[in-house]
Amino acid sequence: MKLDFSNVNLDNIGKYEERALAAFDTLMNKDGEGNDFLGWIDRPVDYDKDEFERIKKAAARIRENSDVLVSIGIGGSYLGIKAVDVACDSYFNSKRKTEIIYAGNQISGEYLADLLDYLKDKDYSLNVISKSGTTTEPAIAFRILREAIEEKYGKEEAKGRIFATTDKAKGALKQLADTEGFESFVVPDDIGGRFSVISAVGLLPLAVAGVDIDEFMAGFADGREKYTNKSMENDAIKYAAVRNMLHENGKDIEILLNYEPKLAYVAEWWKQLYGESEGKDGKGIFPASVSNTTDLHSMGQMIQDGKRNIFETVIEVENPNRDITIKEDAENLDGLNFLAGKNMSYVNKQAMEGTTMAHVGGGVPNIRIKLEKINERKLAELFYFFEIAVGVSGYMLGVNPFNQPGVEAYKTAMFKLLGKPGY
């Protein structure tokens, strides 16, 4: 993976290099705010190997006896998992034995009722992911799904189909798992939710989905090797510096842009990572995303001619896993014979290059991330890159990148309206 900054004016970047390197020191020396949530930095090489093997064994059992695994979680206990799941799936030709379905990421009764109907004639298991066990969305979903699975299989069999990923020692879910005999895995104390896909939070459902978690961990290790050196040649540091330079020159919105539908949920994970890490104390670059060429027909006008407060970071996949060649048609009613003999990936690339030219010409700076392929290893490296960069960028902004105090505001108001005791 490499970055291309050629479509950004870097004349003033020298002003930001010292700040970026100082912020990197703060991150790596673990002496800044939020330093008790930096376990993800060394996690690629310093993880519980016994739990890792236990995850593989549990995943194998789930694949053997379940058509569906319902992954119950929200935020960091949902987005990273779905990002990798969607990116690694082959859509219509999936060879996976067990389908992953997500619950507890919203409070829709209609969604959950439809899910219960879908599960009636399926064999399934549950993986509830919550450090406390009391987060509203997953707690509601788990209460209802646990009742359904116990009714279907009986309590004794059901307990072998329920897996809890939670705190190692305390909390409502840990207490329930110990009491009922659910197999449990650990949500690490020193890794925040939006960084947690590298832990059992992500590894168990991804292993069930057929993701090679050995390769996934190797990709994080690749990222650790590449992005933890103190140098402006380190793309994670440079990306953070460029983002802050653009922000201080009036670019308040960053759009993460892709040209492969499989990356749509990578953007959703990225929006949480950057929004929750930087959006505090009245500061932050607003993270948005588009999927092209689809969104050129909806958001393209705004990006091209709207307010000039945006910049784009484009993920380019250099080598698609599959491709199709466009054939010649004798009648040529669609006028596409000029493309005969060309691959769709070639056409897609020219669309990307043309869009970049138009947007840069229209005053939208473009950063390009060149991702060699979409696979477990390259995705993990991309995740680690973004995580190092957000730590550096957050410290450059002058915020704690590893807390999320604003999240509690909506909960307080909601609980008051619902009449929760104590609110």
Coordinates of C-alpha atoms in Angstrom, one line a residue:
M1 CA 0.0 0.0 0.0
K2 CA 1.3 3.5 -0.8
L3 CA -0.1 7.0 -0.9
D4 CA 0.0 9.6 -3.7
F5 CA -0.2 13.3 -2.7
S6 CA 0.4 14.6 -6.2
N7 CA -3.0 16.2 -6.4
V8 CA -2.5 18.2 -3.2
N9 CA -0.6 21.5 -3.1
L10 CA 2.2 20.7 -0.5
D11 CA 3.9 24.1 -0.6
N12 CA 3.1 24.7 3.1
I13 CA 3.5 21.2 4.4
G14 CA 6.8 22.1 6.1
K15 CA 4.9 24.1 8.7
Y16 CA 3.1 20.9 9.8
E17 CA 5.9 18.4 9.9
E18 CA 7.3 19.3 13.3
R19 CA 3.8 19.1 14.8
A20 CA 3.1 15.8 13.1
L21 CA 6.3 14.2 14.4
A22 CA 5.7 15.6 17.9
A23 CA 2.2 14.1 17.8
F24 CA 3.6 10.8 16.6
D25 CA 6.0 10.8 19.6
T26 CA 3.1 11.5 21.9
L27 CA 1.3 8.5 20.4
M28 CA 4.2 6.1 20.5
N29 CA 5.6 7.1 23.8
K30 CA 2.0 6.7 25.3
D31 CA 2.2 9.9 27.3
G32 CA -0.8 11.8 25.9
E33 CA -4.4 11.8 26.7
G34 CA -6.1 8.5 26.2
N35 CA -2.9 6.6 26.6
D36 CA -4.7 3.8 28.5
F37 CA -6.4 2.8 25.2
L38 CA -3.3 2.2 23.1
G39 CA -3.2 -1.6 23.3
W40 CA -4.0 -1.9 19.6
I41 CA -0.5 -0.5 18.7
D42 CA 1.3 -3.7 19.7
R43 CA -1.6 -6.1 19.5
P44 CA -0.5 -7.5 16.1
V45 CA 2.5 -9.2 17.8
D46 CA 1.4 -9.2 21.4
Y47 CA -1.9 -11.0 21.7
D48 CA -3.3 -14.0 23.6
K49 CA -2.3 -17.0 21.4
D50 CA -4.4 -19.4 23.5
E51 CA -7.5 -17.3 23.0
F52 CA -6.7 -17.0 19.3
E53 CA -6.7 -20.8 18.9
R54 CA -9.9 -21.0 21.0
I55 CA -11.5 -18.5 18.6
K56 CA -10.7 -20.8 15.7
K57 CA -12.1 -23.9 17.4
A58 CA -15.3 -22.0 18.3
A59 CA -15.6 -20.7 14.8
A60 CA -15.3 -24.3 13.4
R61 CA -18.1 -25.5 15.7
I62 CA -20.4 -22.7 14.6
R63 CA -19.7 -23.4 10.9
E64 CA -20.4 -27.1 11.5
N65 CA -23.8 -26.7 13.3
S66 CA -25.1 -23.3 12.1
D67 CA -26.5 -21.9 8.9
V68 CA -26.4 -18.4 10.4
L69 CA -24.3 -16.6 13.1
V70 CA -26.1 -13.5 14.4
S71 CA -23.5 -11.0 15.5
I72 CA -25.0 -8.7 18.1
G73 CA -23.2 -5.4 18.6
I74 CA -23.0 -1.7 17.7
G75 CA -20.4 0.8 16.8
G76 CA -16.9 -0.7 17.2
S77 CA -18.5 -4.1 17.9
Y78 CA -20.2 -4.0 14.5
L79 CA -18.6 -1.7 11.9
G80 CA -15.1 -3.2 11.7
I81 CA -16.6 -6.7 11.5
K82 CA -19.0 -5.9 8.7
A83 CA -16.3 -3.9 6.8
V84 CA -14.0 -6.9 6.6
D85 CA -16.9 -9.3 6.1
V86 CA -18.4 -7.4 3.1
A87 CA -14.9 -6.7 1.6
C88 CA -13.9 -10.4 1.7
D89 CA -17.2 -11.9 0.5
S90 CA -17.8 -12.7 -3.1
Y91 CA -21.4 -11.5 -3.1
F92 CA -23.4 -13.8 -5.3
N93 CA -21.0 -16.7 -5.3
S94 CA -20.2 -16.9 -1.6
K95 CA -18.8 -20.3 -0.7
R96 CA -19.2 -19.7 3.0
K97 CA -20.9 -22.3 5.0
T98 CA -22.4 -19.9 7.6
E99 CA -24.1 -16.6 6.9
I100 CA -23.3 -13.6 9.1
I101 CA -26.3 -11.5 10.0
Y102 CA -26.1 -8.4 12.2
A103 CA -28.4 -7.3 15.0
G104 CA -28.2 -4.9 17.9
N105 CA -26.9 -2.1 15.7
Q106 CA -30.2 -0.1 15.8
I107 CA -33.5 -0.3 17.6
S108 CA -35.9 -1.3 14.9
G109 CA -38.6 -3.7 15.9
E110 CA -39.5 -4.3 12.3
Y111 CA -35.9 -5.4 11.5
L112 CA -35.7 -7.8 14.5
A113 CA -39.2 -9.3 13.8
D114 CA -38.1 -10.0 10.2
L115 CA -34.9 -11.5 11.5
L116 CA -36.8 -13.8 13.9
D117 CA -39.0 -15.0 11.0
Y118 CA -35.9 -15.6 8.8
L119 CA -34.2 -17.7 11.6
K120 CA -37.2 -20.0 12.2
D121 CA -36.2 -22.6 9.7
K122 CA -32.4 -22.1 10.1
D123 CA -29.9 -23.5 12.5
Y124 CA -28.2 -20.6 14.1
S125 CA -25.9 -19.3 16.9
L126 CA -25.4 -16.0 18.6
N127 CA -22.3 -13.9 19.3
V128 CA -23.2 -11.0 21.6
I129 CA -20.5 -8.4 21.8
S130 CA -20.6 -5.9 24.6
K131 CA -18.1 -4.9 27.2
S132 CA -20.7 -4.0 29.8
G133 CA -23.7 -6.0 28.6
T134 CA -26.0 -3.0 29.2
T135 CA -25.6 -1.0 26.0
T136 CA -29.2 -0.5 24.9
E137 CA -29.2 -1.6 21.3
P138 CA -27.4 -4.9 21.6
A139 CA -28.9 -5.6 25.1
I140 CA -32.4 -5.4 23.6
A141 CA -31.5 -7.6 20.7
F142 CA -29.8 -10.2 22.8
R143 CA -32.7 -10.4 25.3
I144 CA -35.1 -11.1 22.4
L145 CA -32.8 -13.4 20.4
R146 CA -31.7 -15.4 23.5
E147 CA -35.4 -16.1 24.3
A148 CA -35.9 -17.3 20.7
I149 CA -32.9 -19.5 20.6
E150 CA -33.7 -21.1 24.0
E151 CA -37.2 -21.7 22.9
K152 CA -36.0 -23.4 19.7
Y153 CA -33.3 -25.6 21.1
G154 CA -33.9 -25.7 24.9
K155 CA -31.6 -24.0 27.4
E156 CA -29.0 -26.8 27.4
E157 CA -28.4 -26.9 23.7
A158 CA -28.8 -23.1 23.3
K159 CA -26.0 -22.4 25.8
G160 CA -23.6 -24.1 23.4
R161 CA -24.8 -21.8 20.6
I162 CA -24.4 -18.6 22.5
F163 CA -20.9 -16.9 22.6
A164 CA -20.3 -13.8 24.7
T165 CA -17.5 -11.3 23.8
T166 CA -17.2 -9.1 26.9
D167 CA -15.1 -7.9 29.8
K168 CA -12.7 -10.4 31.1
A169 CA -13.8 -10.1 34.7
K170 CA -16.8 -7.8 35.3
G171 CA -20.1 -6.5 33.9
A172 CA -23.6 -7.8 33.4
L173 CA -22.8 -9.9 30.3
K174 CA -19.7 -11.5 31.9
Q175 CA -21.8 -12.4 34.9
L176 CA -24.5 -13.9 32.7
A177 CA -22.0 -15.8 30.7
D178 CA -20.4 -17.3 33.8
T179 CA -23.8 -18.2 35.3
E180 CA -25.3 -19.7 32.2
G181 CA -22.1 -21.4 30.9
F182 CA -21.8 -19.5 27.6
E183 CA -18.3 -19.6 26.1
S184 CA -16.8 -16.2 26.4
F185 CA -14.0 -14.1 24.8
V186 CA -12.4 -10.9 26.0
V187 CA -13.0 -7.3 25.0
P188 CA -9.6 -5.9 26.0
D189 CA -9.5 -3.1 28.6
D190 CA -6.8 -1.2 26.6
I191 CA -8.5 -1.2 23.2
G192 CA -11.4 1.1 22.4
G193 CA -14.3 -0.2 20.4
R194 CA -13.5 1.5 17.1
F195 CA -10.0 -0.1 17.2
S196 CA -11.2 -3.5 18.4
V197 CA -11.7 -5.6 15.2
I198 CA -8.1 -6.9 15.9
S199 CA -9.4 -8.6 19.1
A200 CA -12.0 -11.3 19.7
V201 CA -14.6 -8.7 19.0
G202 CA -13.8 -9.0 15.3
L203 CA -11.9 -12.3 15.0
L204 CA -14.7 -14.7 16.1
P205 CA -17.4 -13.6 13.6
L206 CA -14.8 -13.1 10.9
A207 CA -13.4 -16.6 11.4
V208 CA -17.0 -18.0 11.1
A209 CA -17.4 -16.0 7.9
G210 CA -14.4 -17.8 6.4
V211 CA -12.0 -14.9 6.7
D212 CA -8.4 -16.1 7.2
I213 CA -7.7 -14.6 10.6
D214 CA -4.0 -15.6 10.5
E215 CA -3.6 -13.5 7.3
F216 CA -5.7 -10.8 8.9
M217 CA -3.4 -10.6 11.9
A218 CA -0.3 -10.7 9.6
G219 CA -1.7 -7.7 7.8
F220 CA -1.9 -5.7 11.1
A221 CA 1.7 -6.8 11.8
D222 CA 2.7 -5.5 8.3
G223 CA 1.1 -2.2 9.2
R224 CA 2.9 -2.0 12.5
E225 CA 6.2 -2.6 10.8
K226 CA 5.5 0.1 8.1
Y227 CA 3.7 2.8 10.1
T228 CA 5.5 3.0 13.5
N229 CA 8.7 4.6 12.3
K230 CA 9.3 8.3 13.0
S231 CA 9.8 9.9 9.6
M232 CA 7.8 12.1 7.2
E233 CA 8.3 9.2 4.8
N234 CA 5.9 7.3 7.0
D235 CA 2.6 7.7 5.0
A236 CA 0.5 7.6 8.2
I237 CA 2.3 10.6 9.6
K238 CA 2.3 12.4 6.3
Y239 CA -1.5 11.8 5.8
A240 CA -2.2 13.2 9.3
A241 CA -0.1 16.3 8.5
V242 CA -1.7 16.8 5.1
R243 CA -5.2 16.5 6.6
N244 CA -4.4 19.1 9.2
M245 CA -2.9 21.4 6.6
L246 CA -6.0 21.2 4.4
H247 CA -8.2 21.7 7.5
E248 CA -6.5 24.8 8.6
N249 CA -6.9 26.1 5.0
G250 CA -10.7 25.8 5.2
K251 CA -11.2 22.2 4.2
D252 CA -13.6 21.0 7.0
I253 CA -15.0 17.9 5.3
E254 CA -13.0 14.8 4.2
I255 CA -14.7 12.4 1.8
L256 CA -13.4 8.9 1.6
L257 CA -14.1 7.7 -1.9
N258 CA -14.0 4.2 -3.4
Y259 CA -14.6 2.7 -6.8
E260 CA -15.3 -0.9 -5.5
P261 CA -18.7 -1.7 -3.9
K262 CA -16.9 -4.1 -1.5
L263 CA -15.3 -1.2 0.2
A264 CA -18.5 0.6 1.2
Y265 CA -18.4 -0.6 4.8
V266 CA -14.7 0.1 5.1
A267 CA -15.9 3.7 4.7
E268 CA -18.6 3.3 7.4
W269 CA -15.9 1.9 9.8
W270 CA -13.6 4.8 8.8
K271 CA -16.3 7.4 9.6
Q272 CA -16.7 6.1 13.1
L273 CA -12.9 5.9 13.6
Y274 CA -12.4 9.6 12.5
G275 CA -15.6 11.0 13.7
E276 CA -15.5 9.6 17.2
S277 CA -11.7 10.2 17.5
E278 CA -11.6 13.8 16.3
G279 CA -15.1 15.3 16.8
K280 CA -14.8 16.9 20.2
D281 CA -14.2 20.3 21.9
G282 CA -15.7 22.1 18.9
K283 CA -13.0 20.6 16.6
G284 CA -12.6 18.0 13.9
I285 CA -12.7 17.3 10.2
F286 CA -16.2 15.9 9.3
P287 CA -15.8 12.4 7.8
A288 CA -18.1 11.6 4.8
S289 CA -18.0 9.0 2.1
V290 CA -19.1 8.3 -1.4
S291 CA -19.0 5.1 -3.6
N292 CA -18.3 5.9 -7.2
T293 CA -19.2 5.8 -10.0
T294 CA -22.6 5.3 -8.4
D295 CA -22.5 8.5 -6.4
L296 CA -21.3 10.6 -9.2
H297 CA -25.0 10.5 -10.3
S298 CA -26.2 11.8 -6.9
M299 CA -23.4 13.6 -5.1
G300 CA -21.1 14.5 -8.0
Q301 CA -22.7 17.9 -8.6
M302 CA -22.2 18.9 -5.0
I303 CA -18.6 17.8 -4.9
Q304 CA -17.8 19.4 -8.3
D305 CA -19.5 22.8 -7.8
G306 CA -20.6 23.1 -4.2
K307 CA -18.9 24.9 -1.3
R308 CA -15.1 24.5 -1.5
N309 CA -14.7 23.2 2.1
I310 CA -14.0 19.6 1.1
F311 CA -11.1 17.3 0.2
E312 CA -11.1 13.7 -0.9
T313 CA -9.1 10.6 0.0
V314 CA -9.5 8.0 -2.8
I315 CA -8.9 4.3 -2.3
E316 CA -7.7 2.9 -5.6
V317 CA -7.6 -0.9 -5.9
E318 CA -4.8 -1.6 -8.2
N319 CA -5.4 -5.3 -8.9
P320 CA -9.1 -6.5 -8.8
N321 CA -9.6 -10.1 -7.8
R322 CA -11.9 -10.7 -10.8
D323 CA -12.7 -8.9 -14.0
I324 CA -14.9 -8.9 -17.2
T325 CA -13.9 -8.1 -20.8
I326 CA -16.5 -6.1 -22.8
K327 CA -17.3 -7.8 -26.1
E328 CA -18.1 -6.3 -29.5
D329 CA -21.8 -6.2 -30.4
A330 CA -22.8 -6.4 -34.1
E331 CA -25.7 -3.9 -33.8
N332 CA -23.9 -1.5 -31.3
L333 CA -27.2 0.1 -30.4
D334 CA -25.7 1.2 -27.1
G335 CA -22.7 2.8 -28.8
L336 CA -20.2 0.9 -26.7
N337 CA -18.1 -0.8 -29.3
F338 CA -15.4 1.7 -28.7
L339 CA -14.8 -0.2 -25.5
A340 CA -14.7 -3.7 -27.1
G341 CA -11.8 -5.7 -25.9
K342 CA -11.3 -3.6 -22.8
N343 CA -11.8 -4.8 -19.2
M344 CA -14.3 -3.2 -16.9
S345 CA -11.5 -2.5 -14.5
Y346 CA -9.8 -0.4 -17.2
V347 CA -13.0 1.6 -17.7
N348 CA -13.4 2.0 -14.0
K349 CA -9.9 3.3 -13.7
Q350 CA -10.4 5.9 -16.4
A351 CA -13.6 7.0 -14.6
M352 CA -11.5 7.4 -11.5
E353 CA -8.8 9.4 -13.3
G354 CA -11.3 11.6 -15.1
T355 CA -13.2 12.3 -11.9
T356 CA -10.0 13.1 -10.1
M357 CA -9.0 15.6 -12.9
A358 CA -12.4 17.2 -12.7
H359 CA -12.5 17.5 -8.9
V360 CA -9.0 18.8 -8.6
G361 CA -9.7 21.3 -11.3
G362 CA -12.8 22.3 -9.4
G363 CA -10.8 23.0 -6.2
V364 CA -11.1 19.7 -4.4
P365 CA -7.7 18.3 -3.3
N366 CA -7.3 14.6 -3.7
I367 CA -5.2 12.2 -1.7
R368 CA -4.8 8.7 -3.3
I369 CA -4.4 5.5 -1.3
K370 CA -3.2 2.7 -3.6
L371 CA -4.3 -0.6 -2.3
E372 CA -2.7 -3.6 -4.1
K373 CA -5.7 -6.0 -3.6
I374 CA -8.7 -6.5 -1.5
N375 CA -7.9 -9.4 0.8
E376 CA -7.5 -10.0 4.5
R377 CA -3.9 -9.0 4.7
K378 CA -4.2 -5.7 2.7
L379 CA -7.4 -4.7 4.5
A380 CA -5.7 -5.1 7.9
E381 CA -2.7 -3.0 6.8
L382 CA -5.1 -0.3 5.6
F383 CA -7.0 -0.4 9.0
Y384 CA -3.7 -0.1 10.9
F385 CA -2.6 2.8 8.7
F386 CA -5.8 4.7 9.4
E387 CA -5.5 4.0 13.2
I388 CA -2.0 5.4 13.5
A389 CA -2.9 8.3 11.3
V390 CA -6.0 9.2 13.4
G391 CA -3.9 9.1 16.6
V392 CA -1.4 11.5 15.1
S393 CA -4.0 13.7 13.6
G394 CA -6.1 13.9 16.8
Y395 CA -3.1 15.0 18.8
M396 CA -2.3 17.6 16.1
L397 CA -5.8 18.9 16.5
G398 CA -5.4 19.2 20.3
V399 CA -8.0 16.6 21.3
N400 CA -7.9 13.2 23.0
P401 CA -8.3 10.8 20.1
F402 CA -9.3 7.9 22.3
N403 CA -12.3 8.9 24.2
Q404 CA -15.9 9.8 23.2
P405 CA -17.5 11.9 25.9
G406 CA -20.2 13.3 23.5
V407 CA -21.7 9.8 23.0
E408 CA -23.2 10.0 26.5
A409 CA -25.3 13.1 25.8
Y410 CA -27.9 11.3 23.6
K411 CA -28.0 8.3 26.0
T412 CA -28.8 10.6 29.0
A413 CA -31.6 12.3 27.1
M414 CA -33.0 9.0 25.7
F415 CA -33.0 7.3 29.1
K416 CA -34.8 10.2 30.7
L417 CA -37.5 10.0 28.0
L418 CA -37.8 6.2 28.5
G419 CA -38.0 6.6 32.3
K420 CA -34.9 4.6 33.1
P421 CA -34.3 4.7 36.9
G422 CA -31.7 7.3 37.9
Y423 CA -32.4 9.5 34.9

